[in-house]
mmCIF file of C-alpha atoms and ligand atoms in Angstrom:
data_model
loop_
_atom_site.group_PDB
_atom_site.id
_atom_site.type_symbol
_atom_site.label_atom_id
_atom_site.label_comp_id
_atom_site.label_asym_id
_atom_site.label_seq_id
_atom_site.Cartn_x
_atom_site.Cartn_y
_atom_site.Cartn_z
ATOM 1 C CA ALA B 272 184.419 147.910 108.440
ATOM 2 C CA ASN B 273 185.412 150.884 110.508
ATOM 3 C CA GLU B 274 189.203 151.767 110.965
ATOM 4 C CA GLY B 275 190.603 150.818 114.470
ATOM 5 C CA ASP B 276 188.250 147.940 114.244
ATOM 6 C CA PRO B 277 188.905 145.452 117.105
ATOM 7 C CA ASN B 278 187.969 142.405 114.828
ATOM 8 C CA ILE B 279 190.824 143.350 112.942
ATOM 9 C CA LEU B 280 193.537 144.684 115.523
ATOM 10 C CA ASN B 281 193.155 142.114 118.187
ATOM 11 C CA LEU B 282 193.895 138.529 117.412
ATOM 12 C CA PRO B 283 191.034 136.042 118.977
ATOM 13 C CA ALA B 284 192.584 133.358 121.209
ATOM 14 C CA TRP B 285 191.184 130.475 118.928
ATOM 15 C CA SER B 286 193.952 131.825 116.062
ATOM 16 C CA THR B 287 196.942 131.220 118.432
ATOM 17 C CA SER B 288 196.017 127.665 119.541
ATOM 18 C CA LEU B 289 195.184 124.073 118.844
ATOM 19 C CA GLY B 290 192.152 123.475 117.057
ATOM 20 C CA GLN B 291 189.630 120.586 116.958
ATOM 21 C CA PRO B 292 190.554 117.066 115.867
ATOM 22 C CA VAL B 293 189.455 115.282 112.635
ATOM 23 C CA ALA B 294 186.061 113.450 113.229
ATOM 24 C CA THR B 295 184.646 115.551 116.084
ATOM 25 C CA HIS B 296 181.702 115.390 114.735
ATOM 26 C CA PRO B 297 181.721 112.008 112.411
ATOM 27 C CA TYR B 298 178.936 113.195 110.641
ATOM 28 C CA GLY B 299 179.473 116.778 110.202
ATOM 29 C CA MET B 300 177.280 119.896 111.217
ATOM 30 C CA PRO B 301 176.387 123.323 110.337
ATOM 31 C CA SER B 302 178.416 126.362 112.109
ATOM 32 C CA LYS B 303 176.702 127.133 115.639
ATOM 33 C CA PHE B 304 176.552 130.749 114.153
ATOM 34 C CA GLU B 305 173.793 129.449 111.216
ATOM 35 C CA HIS B 306 171.704 127.900 113.918
ATOM 36 C CA GLN B 307 168.499 130.299 113.003
ATOM 37 C CA LEU B 308 168.814 128.737 109.027
ATOM 38 C CA VAL B 309 166.209 125.988 109.640
ATOM 39 C CA ARG B 310 163.122 124.229 108.585
ATOM 40 C CA ARG B 311 159.913 126.029 109.887
ATOM 41 C CA GLU B 312 155.995 125.119 110.371
ATOM 42 C CA SER B 313 153.895 127.897 109.796
ATOM 43 C CA PRO B 314 151.388 128.205 113.068
ATOM 44 C CA GLY B 315 148.125 126.886 112.790
ATOM 45 C CA LEU B 316 148.555 125.547 109.280
ATOM 46 C CA ALA B 317 147.657 121.993 110.657
ATOM 47 C CA ARG B 318 146.423 120.679 114.097
ATOM 48 C CA VAL B 319 149.052 117.735 114.111
ATOM 49 C CA GLY B 320 152.628 118.440 112.815
ATOM 50 C CA GLY B 321 152.492 114.790 111.397
ATOM 51 C CA ALA B 322 149.788 115.978 108.700
ATOM 52 C CA SER B 323 151.498 119.371 108.375
ATOM 53 C CA VAL B 324 154.304 121.125 106.398
ATOM 54 C CA SER B 325 157.962 122.287 106.921
ATOM 55 C CA PHE B 326 159.534 125.083 104.672
ATOM 56 C CA ALA B 327 162.821 125.305 103.606
ATOM 57 C CA PRO B 328 164.613 128.623 104.429
ATOM 58 C CA LEU B 329 164.864 129.582 100.676
ATOM 59 C CA GLN B 330 166.311 133.493 101.874
ATOM 60 C CA GLY B 331 169.435 131.888 103.236
ATOM 61 C CA LEU B 332 170.343 129.145 100.383
ATOM 62 C CA PHE B 333 172.564 129.966 97.627
ATOM 63 C CA GLY B 334 173.020 128.347 94.050
ATOM 64 C CA ILE B 335 170.411 125.375 93.317
ATOM 65 C CA ILE B 336 171.018 122.533 95.532
ATOM 66 C CA THR B 337 168.658 122.349 98.853
ATOM 67 C CA PRO B 338 171.015 120.784 101.604
ATOM 68 C CA SER B 339 169.202 117.285 102.590
ATOM 69 C CA GLY B 340 168.703 118.951 106.098
ATOM 70 C CA LEU B 341 166.733 121.836 104.964
ATOM 71 C CA HIS B 342 164.410 119.844 102.468
ATOM 72 C CA PHE B 343 160.973 121.164 103.082
ATOM 73 C CA GLU B 344 158.805 118.134 104.447
ATOM 74 C CA ARG B 345 155.364 117.694 103.496
ATOM 75 C CA HIS B 346 153.485 114.255 105.693
ATOM 76 C CA HIS B 347 150.039 113.546 105.044
ATOM 77 C CA GLN B 348 150.513 110.925 108.207
ATOM 78 C CA GLY B 349 153.742 111.743 109.760
ATOM 79 C CA TRP B 350 157.182 110.338 108.775
ATOM 80 C CA GLN B 351 158.980 107.012 110.051
ATOM 81 C CA ASP B 352 162.441 105.739 109.669
ATOM 82 C CA VAL B 353 162.580 102.490 107.776
ATOM 83 C CA ASP B 354 164.600 99.455 108.059
ATOM 84 C CA PRO B 355 165.888 99.065 104.630
ATOM 85 C CA THR B 356 166.575 95.510 104.869
ATOM 86 C CA ARG B 357 162.652 95.179 105.304
ATOM 87 C CA HIS B 358 161.782 97.299 102.591
ATOM 88 C CA ARG B 359 160.293 95.885 99.828
ATOM 89 C CA LEU B 360 158.797 97.277 96.313
ATOM 90 C CA MET B 361 156.310 95.535 94.395
ATOM 91 C CA ILE B 362 155.470 95.649 90.857
ATOM 92 C CA ASN B 363 152.025 93.771 90.015
ATOM 93 C CA ALA B 364 149.257 94.833 87.871
ATOM 94 C CA SER B 365 145.239 95.337 87.505
ATOM 95 C CA ASP B 366 144.848 92.927 85.177
ATOM 96 C CA ASP B 367 147.498 90.006 84.206
ATOM 97 C CA SER B 368 147.767 90.959 80.317
ATOM 98 C CA LEU B 369 149.436 93.933 81.199
ATOM 99 C CA LEU B 370 152.575 92.546 82.775
ATOM 100 C CA LYS B 371 154.156 89.077 82.217
ATOM 101 C CA LYS B 372 154.926 88.984 85.980
ATOM 102 C CA SER B 373 154.752 90.550 89.217
ATOM 103 C CA LYS B 374 157.980 90.885 91.388
ATOM 104 C CA VAL B 375 159.000 91.699 94.390
ATOM 105 C CA TYR B 376 162.728 93.850 95.015
ATOM 106 C CA THR B 377 164.453 94.298 97.872
ATOM 107 C CA MET B 378 166.683 97.338 98.306
ATOM 108 C CA ASP B 379 169.903 95.492 97.550
ATOM 109 C CA GLU B 380 168.267 94.002 94.400
ATOM 110 C CA LEU B 381 167.270 97.752 93.382
ATOM 111 C CA MET B 382 171.066 98.973 94.239
ATOM 112 C CA ARG B 383 172.091 96.513 91.962
ATOM 113 C CA LEU B 384 170.432 97.653 88.965
ATOM 114 C CA PRO B 385 171.603 100.604 86.279
ATOM 115 C CA SER B 386 171.385 103.644 88.262
ATOM 116 C CA VAL B 387 170.677 107.406 87.043
ATOM 117 C CA SER B 388 172.012 110.357 89.165
ATOM 118 C CA ARG B 389 169.519 113.885 88.175
ATOM 119 C CA ILE B 390 169.215 117.220 89.689
ATOM 120 C CA HIS B 391 165.539 117.849 89.869
ATOM 121 C CA PHE B 392 163.525 120.674 91.621
ATOM 122 C CA ILE B 393 160.422 119.266 93.693
ATOM 123 C CA GLU B 394 157.285 121.678 94.672
ATOM 124 C CA CYS B 395 154.506 120.724 96.358
ATOM 125 C CA GLY B 396 151.158 121.657 94.834
ATOM 126 C CA ALA B 397 150.165 123.794 97.382
ATOM 127 C CA ASN B 398 153.369 125.892 97.356
ATOM 128 C CA THR B 399 152.350 129.559 97.267
ATOM 129 C CA GLY B 400 148.979 128.536 98.059
ATOM 130 C CA LEU B 401 147.931 131.014 100.951
ATOM 131 C CA GLU B 402 148.351 133.777 98.918
ATOM 132 C CA TRP B 403 145.485 132.875 96.035
ATOM 133 C CA GLY B 404 143.543 135.940 97.663
ATOM 134 C CA ASN B 405 145.825 138.116 99.057
ATOM 135 C CA VAL B 406 148.852 138.516 101.079
ATOM 136 C CA ALA B 407 149.176 136.161 104.171
ATOM 137 C CA VAL B 408 152.776 135.253 104.949
ATOM 138 C CA PRO B 409 155.889 137.647 105.641
ATOM 139 C CA THR B 410 158.603 135.611 104.059
ATOM 140 C CA VAL B 411 159.865 133.816 101.145
ATOM 141 C CA GLN B 412 160.150 130.664 103.243
ATOM 142 C CA TYR B 413 156.283 130.507 103.582
ATOM 143 C CA THR B 414 155.371 132.190 100.503
ATOM 144 C CA HIS B 415 157.970 129.543 98.252
ATOM 145 C CA GLY B 416 159.420 127.098 100.695
ATOM 146 C CA MET B 417 157.783 123.856 99.829
ATOM 147 C CA LEU B 418 160.587 123.959 97.043
ATOM 148 C CA SER B 419 163.506 122.196 97.116
ATOM 149 C CA CYS B 420 166.212 120.940 94.561
ATOM 150 C CA SER B 421 168.306 117.691 95.225
ATOM 151 C CA GLU B 422 170.851 115.311 92.539
ATOM 152 C CA PHE B 423 168.248 111.954 93.444
ATOM 153 C CA THR B 424 169.987 108.680 92.377
ATOM 154 C CA GLY B 425 168.060 105.670 91.392
ATOM 155 C CA VAL B 426 166.676 103.151 88.994
ATOM 156 C CA PRO B 427 164.736 104.220 86.048
ATOM 157 C CA LEU B 428 160.849 102.779 86.384
ATOM 158 C CA LYS B 429 160.828 101.751 82.975
ATOM 159 C CA THR B 430 163.784 99.481 83.641
ATOM 160 C CA LEU B 431 161.584 98.026 85.999
ATOM 161 C CA LEU B 432 158.826 97.799 84.280
ATOM 162 C CA GLU B 433 160.358 96.196 81.579
ATOM 163 C CA ASP B 434 161.988 93.638 83.916
ATOM 164 C CA CYS B 435 158.501 92.481 84.786
ATOM 165 C CA GLY B 436 157.387 92.313 80.836
ATOM 166 C CA VAL B 437 155.384 95.583 80.782
ATOM 167 C CA ASP B 438 152.851 95.734 77.665
ATOM 168 C CA TYR B 439 153.123 99.121 76.838
ATOM 169 C CA LYS B 440 150.417 99.119 74.198
ATOM 170 C CA LYS B 441 148.026 98.431 76.866
ATOM 171 C CA ALA B 442 149.259 99.580 79.956
ATOM 172 C CA ARG B 443 149.118 103.329 80.019
ATOM 173 C CA TYR B 444 149.286 104.130 83.632
ATOM 174 C CA VAL B 445 151.043 103.187 86.974
ATOM 175 C CA LEU B 446 149.331 103.907 90.525
ATOM 176 C CA ALA B 447 152.550 104.656 93.072
ATOM 177 C CA GLU B 448 151.799 103.606 96.293
ATOM 178 C CA GLY B 449 153.639 104.640 99.937
ATOM 179 C CA ALA B 450 154.016 102.241 102.769
ATOM 180 C CA ASP B 451 152.641 105.090 105.419
ATOM 181 C CA GLY B 452 149.569 105.453 107.041
ATOM 182 C CA SER B 453 148.168 108.029 104.710
ATOM 183 C CA SER B 454 147.369 105.710 101.920
ATOM 184 C CA MET B 455 149.412 108.059 99.485
ATOM 185 C CA THR B 456 148.434 107.063 96.020
ATOM 186 C CA ARG B 457 149.091 108.582 92.578
ATOM 187 C CA THR B 458 148.034 108.091 89.299
ATOM 188 C CA ILE B 459 151.381 108.535 86.936
ATOM 189 C CA PRO B 460 150.608 108.361 83.110
ATOM 190 C CA MET B 461 152.874 105.923 81.325
ATOM 191 C CA GLU B 462 154.091 108.357 78.798
ATOM 192 C CA MET B 463 156.248 109.851 81.623
ATOM 193 C CA VAL B 464 157.514 106.369 82.566
ATOM 194 C CA GLU B 465 158.484 105.805 79.079
ATOM 195 C CA SER B 466 160.271 108.575 78.431
ATOM 196 C CA GLY B 467 162.502 107.452 81.290
ATOM 197 C CA GLU B 468 162.340 110.289 83.419
ATOM 198 C CA VAL B 469 160.594 108.770 86.020
ATOM 199 C CA PHE B 470 162.544 106.984 88.636
ATOM 200 C CA VAL B 471 162.801 105.025 92.241
ATOM 201 C CA ALA B 472 165.148 107.056 94.006
ATOM 202 C CA TYR B 473 167.526 105.796 97.491
ATOM 203 C CA GLY B 474 169.995 108.282 96.863
ATOM 204 C CA GLN B 475 169.706 112.520 97.512
ATOM 205 C CA ASN B 476 172.937 114.534 97.184
ATOM 206 C CA GLY B 477 175.101 111.696 97.470
ATOM 207 C CA GLU B 478 173.917 109.891 100.405
ATOM 208 C CA MET B 479 170.996 107.841 100.927
ATOM 209 C CA LEU B 480 167.486 109.540 101.162
ATOM 210 C CA ARG B 481 166.745 111.002 104.567
ATOM 211 C CA PRO B 482 164.143 109.491 106.617
ATOM 212 C CA GLU B 483 161.740 112.747 106.374
ATOM 213 C CA ASN B 484 162.238 112.288 102.281
ATOM 214 C CA GLY B 485 161.023 108.789 102.174
ATOM 215 C CA TYR B 486 164.181 106.828 103.052
ATOM 216 C CA PRO B 487 164.634 103.893 101.737
ATOM 217 C CA LEU B 488 162.881 104.444 98.408
ATOM 218 C CA ARG B 489 160.748 107.523 97.070
ATOM 219 C CA LEU B 490 159.590 108.251 93.567
ATOM 220 C CA VAL B 491 160.713 111.086 91.287
ATOM 221 C CA VAL B 492 158.659 112.364 89.014
ATOM 222 C CA PRO B 493 160.741 115.673 87.576
ATOM 223 C CA GLY B 494 158.339 118.598 86.813
ATOM 224 C CA VAL B 495 155.267 117.289 88.537
ATOM 225 C CA GLN B 496 153.889 118.489 91.916
ATOM 226 C CA GLY B 497 155.281 116.570 94.923
ATOM 227 C CA VAL B 498 152.135 114.720 95.636
ATOM 228 C CA SER B 499 152.994 112.427 93.083
ATOM 229 C CA TRP B 500 156.840 111.766 94.380
ATOM 230 C CA VAL B 501 155.634 109.194 96.861
ATOM 231 C CA LYS B 502 157.753 108.670 99.438
ATOM 232 C CA TRP B 503 158.505 105.198 101.249
ATOM 233 C CA LEU B 504 157.370 103.842 97.800
ATOM 234 C CA ARG B 505 156.209 100.033 98.550
ATOM 235 C CA ARG B 506 154.112 99.488 95.595
ATOM 236 C CA ILE B 507 153.594 99.842 91.488
ATOM 237 C CA GLU B 508 150.718 98.843 89.952
ATOM 238 C CA VAL B 509 150.433 98.875 86.087
ATOM 239 C CA GLY B 510 147.034 99.979 84.850
ATOM 240 C CA ASP B 511 144.993 100.853 81.841
ATOM 241 C CA MET B 512 143.250 103.676 83.036
ATOM 242 C CA PRO B 513 143.126 106.809 85.812
ATOM 243 C CA TYR B 514 142.639 105.898 89.240
ATOM 244 C CA ALA B 515 140.976 108.683 90.631
ATOM 245 C CA THR B 516 142.498 107.983 94.176
ATOM 246 C CA LYS B 517 141.375 110.636 97.082
ATOM 247 C CA ASP B 518 144.646 112.684 96.314
ATOM 248 C CA GLU B 519 143.540 112.898 92.752
ATOM 249 C CA ALA B 520 140.056 113.060 93.139
ATOM 250 C CA VAL B 521 139.321 114.923 95.901
ATOM 251 C CA HIS B 522 142.701 116.777 96.859
ATOM 252 C CA TYR B 523 144.757 118.382 94.707
ATOM 253 C CA ILE B 524 142.469 119.630 92.347
ATOM 254 C CA ASP B 525 141.995 123.262 91.036
ATOM 255 C CA LEU B 526 138.514 125.202 91.948
ATOM 256 C CA LEU B 527 137.919 127.297 89.017
ATOM 257 C CA PRO B 528 135.798 130.567 89.233
ATOM 258 C CA ASN B 529 132.963 129.057 87.172
ATOM 259 C CA GLY B 530 132.810 126.330 90.101
ATOM 260 C CA LEU B 531 133.977 123.223 88.226
ATOM 261 C CA HIS B 532 137.164 121.609 89.405
ATOM 262 C CA ARG B 533 140.339 120.719 87.286
ATOM 263 C CA GLN B 534 141.912 117.653 87.967
ATOM 264 C CA TYR B 535 145.287 115.914 87.269
ATOM 265 C CA SER B 536 147.033 119.615 86.404
ATOM 266 C CA SER B 537 149.791 117.831 87.999
ATOM 267 C CA ILE B 538 152.467 119.870 85.978
ATOM 268 C CA GLN B 539 154.083 122.677 87.848
ATOM 269 C CA GLU B 540 154.332 125.564 85.656
ATOM 270 C CA CYS B 541 157.110 128.137 85.255
ATOM 271 C CA LYS B 542 157.841 130.296 88.131
ATOM 272 C CA SER B 543 160.390 132.162 89.756
ATOM 273 C CA VAL B 544 161.103 134.438 92.982
ATOM 274 C CA ILE B 545 163.657 136.670 94.340
ATOM 275 C CA THR B 546 164.964 135.088 97.499
ATOM 276 C CA THR B 547 167.722 138.128 98.809
ATOM 277 C CA PRO B 548 166.748 140.194 99.333
ATOM 278 C CA SER B 549 162.746 139.269 100.312
ATOM 279 C CA GLY B 550 160.280 139.563 102.849
ATOM 280 C CA GLY B 551 161.222 140.196 106.354
ATOM 281 C CA GLN B 552 164.744 141.235 105.703
ATOM 282 C CA THR B 553 166.300 144.825 105.811
ATOM 283 C CA LEU B 554 168.869 146.521 103.132
ATOM 284 C CA VAL B 555 171.763 147.580 105.455
ATOM 285 C CA ALA B 556 172.078 150.827 103.376
ATOM 286 C CA LYS B 557 171.768 152.377 99.999
ATOM 287 C CA GLY B 558 174.205 151.282 97.087
ATOM 288 C CA PHE B 559 175.242 147.928 95.606
ATOM 289 C CA PHE B 560 172.895 144.883 95.893
ATOM 290 C CA ASN B 561 173.229 141.585 94.096
ATOM 291 C CA VAL B 562 169.598 140.504 93.912
ATOM 292 C CA SER B 563 169.224 136.324 93.558
ATOM 293 C CA GLY B 564 166.661 134.257 93.081
ATOM 294 C CA LEU B 565 165.327 130.839 91.595
ATOM 295 C CA ALA B 566 163.276 129.876 88.366
ATOM 296 C CA TRP B 567 162.171 126.469 87.495
ATOM 297 C CA SER B 568 159.697 125.168 85.155
ATOM 298 C CA GLY B 569 157.993 121.597 84.917
ATOM 299 C CA ARG B 570 158.060 121.944 81.213
ATOM 300 C CA GLY B 571 161.761 121.813 80.940
ATOM 301 C CA ARG B 572 164.652 124.166 80.971
ATOM 302 C CA ILE B 573 164.281 127.806 82.155
ATOM 303 C CA LYS B 574 165.231 130.575 78.833
ATOM 304 C CA GLN B 575 165.116 133.581 80.604
ATOM 305 C CA VAL B 576 164.317 135.524 83.706
ATOM 306 C CA ASP B 577 163.715 139.316 83.941
ATOM 307 C CA VAL B 578 163.768 141.560 86.759
ATOM 308 C CA SER B 579 161.824 144.964 87.838
ATOM 309 C CA PHE B 580 162.628 147.249 90.466
ATOM 310 C CA ASP B 581 159.569 149.468 89.681
ATOM 311 C CA GLY B 582 156.656 147.145 89.960
ATOM 312 C CA GLY B 583 156.655 145.675 86.577
ATOM 313 C CA LEU B 584 157.129 149.257 84.460
ATOM 314 C CA ASN B 585 160.337 148.317 83.311
ATOM 315 C CA TRP B 586 162.262 145.012 83.191
ATOM 316 C CA GLN B 587 165.885 143.923 82.727
ATOM 317 C CA THR B 588 167.381 140.266 82.064
ATOM 318 C CA ALA B 589 168.890 138.994 84.904
ATOM 319 C CA ARG B 590 172.372 136.760 84.418
ATOM 320 C CA LEU B 591 171.367 132.817 84.443
ATOM 321 C CA GLU B 592 174.241 130.510 86.603
ATOM 322 C CA GLY B 593 174.501 127.674 84.278
ATOM 323 C CA PRO B 594 174.386 124.978 83.269
ATOM 324 C CA VAL B 595 170.698 125.346 83.179
ATOM 325 C CA GLN B 596 169.013 122.067 83.721
ATOM 326 C CA ASN B 597 165.956 120.283 82.457
ATOM 327 C CA LYS B 598 163.203 120.617 85.502
ATOM 328 C CA ALA B 599 165.683 121.818 88.287
ATOM 329 C CA LEU B 600 165.844 124.983 89.745
ATOM 330 C CA THR B 601 167.948 127.951 88.140
ATOM 331 C CA ARG B 602 169.607 130.244 90.169
ATOM 332 C CA PHE B 603 169.591 134.244 88.653
ATOM 333 C CA ASN B 604 171.450 136.871 89.612
ATOM 334 C CA ILE B 605 171.356 140.845 88.823
ATOM 335 C CA ASN B 606 173.210 143.900 89.793
ATOM 336 C CA TRP B 607 171.120 146.910 91.454
ATOM 337 C CA VAL B 608 172.145 150.042 92.892
ATOM 338 C CA TRP B 609 169.188 151.008 95.288
ATOM 339 C CA ASP B 610 168.856 154.710 95.504
ATOM 340 C CA GLY B 611 167.524 154.916 98.899
ATOM 341 C CA LYS B 612 163.627 155.314 97.652
ATOM 342 C CA PRO B 613 160.603 153.144 97.499
ATOM 343 C CA ALA B 614 161.031 150.340 95.292
ATOM 344 C CA ILE B 615 158.936 147.264 94.284
ATOM 345 C CA LEU B 616 161.027 144.333 93.002
ATOM 346 C CA GLN B 617 160.030 141.240 90.761
ATOM 347 C CA SER B 618 161.056 138.509 88.792
ATOM 348 C CA ARG B 619 159.563 136.844 86.124
ATOM 349 C CA ALA B 620 160.674 133.726 84.446
ATOM 350 C CA MET B 621 160.256 132.044 80.674
ATOM 351 C CA ASP B 622 160.961 128.220 79.929
ATOM 352 C CA GLU B 623 162.007 126.822 77.076
ATOM 353 C CA THR B 624 158.547 126.396 75.368
ATOM 354 C CA GLY B 625 158.037 130.128 75.415
ATOM 355 C CA TYR B 626 155.517 130.084 78.526
ATOM 356 C CA VAL B 627 156.128 133.457 80.550
ATOM 357 C CA GLN B 628 154.806 133.269 84.256
ATOM 358 C CA PRO B 629 151.771 135.203 84.998
ATOM 359 C CA SER B 630 150.851 138.462 86.899
ATOM 360 C CA TYR B 631 148.176 137.964 89.808
ATOM 361 C CA GLY B 632 145.601 140.054 87.709
ATOM 362 C CA GLN B 633 146.499 137.331 84.770
ATOM 363 C CA LEU B 634 146.208 134.359 86.755
ATOM 364 C CA ARG B 635 143.100 135.334 88.805
ATOM 365 C CA LYS B 636 141.448 136.207 85.302
ATOM 366 C CA VAL B 637 141.804 132.580 84.607
ATOM 367 C CA ARG B 638 141.757 130.929 87.877
ATOM 368 C CA GLY B 639 139.785 133.204 90.438
ATOM 369 C CA THR B 640 141.264 133.455 93.889
ATOM 370 C CA LYS B 641 139.579 130.419 95.931
ATOM 371 C CA SER B 642 142.255 127.607 94.533
ATOM 372 C CA ILE B 643 144.609 126.097 96.646
ATOM 373 C CA TYR B 644 147.388 124.557 94.443
ATOM 374 C CA HIS B 645 149.633 125.899 91.463
ATOM 375 C CA ASN B 646 149.723 129.564 92.141
ATOM 376 C CA ASN B 647 152.959 130.471 90.032
ATOM 377 C CA SER B 648 152.040 134.132 90.193
ATOM 378 C CA ILE B 649 154.920 136.673 90.087
ATOM 379 C CA GLN B 650 155.986 137.312 93.530
ATOM 380 C CA SER B 651 156.467 141.258 94.468
ATOM 381 C CA TRP B 652 158.810 142.646 97.205
ATOM 382 C CA LYS B 653 158.529 146.028 98.731
ATOM 383 C CA VAL B 654 161.198 147.984 100.106
ATOM 384 C CA VAL B 655 160.812 151.447 101.788
ATOM 385 C CA GLU B 656 163.216 154.202 102.817
ATOM 386 C CA ASN B 657 164.381 152.633 106.096
ATOM 387 C CA GLY B 658 165.288 149.614 103.815
ATOM 388 C CA GLU B 659 162.485 147.197 105.322
ATOM 389 C CA VAL B 660 161.265 144.763 102.732
ATOM 390 C CA THR B 661 157.746 143.779 102.856
ATOM 391 C CA ASN B 662 155.342 141.108 100.647
ATOM 392 C CA VAL B 663 152.690 142.978 98.777
ATOM 393 C CA GLN B 664 150.983 141.836 95.809
ATOM 394 C CA VAL B 665 150.878 143.416 92.127
ATOM 395 C CA LEU B 666 148.260 142.916 89.791
HETATM 396 N N1 MTE S 849 154.608 110.010 100.017
HETATM 397 C C1 MTE S 849 153.674 109.312 100.994
HETATM 398 N N2 MTE S 849 154.376 108.145 101.066
HETATM 399 N N3 MTE S 849 153.023 110.031 102.194
HETATM 400 C C2 MTE S 849 153.362 111.161 102.009
HETATM 401 O O1 MTE S 849 152.434 112.312 102.886
HETATM 402 N N4 MTE S 849 153.458 113.628 100.766
HETATM 403 C C3 MTE S 849 153.397 114.079 99.254
HETATM 404 C C4 MTE S 849 154.695 113.422 98.526
HETATM 405 N N5 MTE S 849 154.718 111.770 98.887
HETATM 406 C C5 MTE S 849 153.592 111.892 101.127
HETATM 407 C C6 MTE S 849 154.267 111.463 99.902
HETATM 408 C C7 MTE S 849 153.463 115.769 99.114
HETATM 409 S S1 MTE S 849 151.743 116.257 99.291
HETATM 410 C C8 MTE S 849 154.674 116.316 98.887
HETATM 411 S S2 MTE S 849 154.638 117.877 98.468
HETATM 412 C C9 MTE S 849 155.975 115.608 98.921
HETATM 413 O O2 MTE S 849 155.751 113.904 98.917
HETATM 414 C C10 MTE S 849 156.907 116.181 99.807
HETATM 415 O O3 MTE S 849 158.049 115.718 99.702
HETATM 416 P P1 MTE S 849 159.405 115.878 101.122
HETATM 417 O O4 MTE S 849 158.388 115.794 102.003
HETATM 418 O O5 MTE S 849 160.385 115.093 100.676
HETATM 419 O O6 MTE S 849 159.619 117.087 100.672
#
């Protein structure tokens, strides 16, 4: 700030008077000065908001947890605020030999059972889907904002299936079904359930789930694309083969260059993005910047993130803010001194399996340009002399 800054010389009235009482807002709200940091719907994406998506404002978030009020939303047929006293979860089987008995649980019954709390990212398979062929949207909110990360609390699905007497030798899949009008149904392989990672969640960031995110019950399928995280979860059917429902046979499939479709490609591969600075922002002046971003992998932990300031010619290793968690967002930071000249910022993540996030050139060679889902390419942000940052693609 300049010498003689009135903001330091003159005391504002509020600092010499009584502040507002406790519980003025029984449920706390963000500062009124933060009103721009909100979920946004991309104009023209869907005809009705009830079948659309709102994107999380990644450019303004710190650390790895998405505040529940800013968690992205994707509804196929709108959201409801469901009465938890009337909500039920039914567990049954496609064949009597797979399960000893079918059961119906109330929320009270579920909440008595041994619970787990785990931090996981959820990413829609269509995240970055608009960018397959070319640059389409200006900001990280729209390129990558179908991504959020919360601490979820609930009961491992394994506990419920075992309570119903599942026969793991015969029962190899489950079908998860939502209670909303979209008939959202997804097949989950039993290995994921048996590993204990899949759970039915009622908690999100220390409180009950938000209605938009499936209150009072949703499925958490760590590492798997968002569509399998069925909201308003009402039924789990145990089966012995994949169900090929509409949302796995026709949607959420990958069109390949040879014209064939790839199905059940549900794991979200390793990906990262620089969130600050990012498209639509302007660097205030040359000099020091903390460049910050997010990395994640559906296959486990992030091992390393490298950052380039010259469009991929040279790379430097960023600092990972620990603890680095399994199938959760990982925050990375790196120091940068901007010399005022044009630059292209990129991040490239590697996960614990050794898989390295691909460039657009590498990804398109295998996947073509006509896909919607599973674009995990390296994102590039171009900085020009006046400090403006824009979305560009580098092969
Ligand atoms: N579950 C039901 N019942 N209905 C839905 O429309 N949308 C799915 C999934 N679960 C959906 C659903 C999709 S496509 C995604 S990406 C995630 O929920 C989004 O979860 P969120 O709205 O909590 O971000």
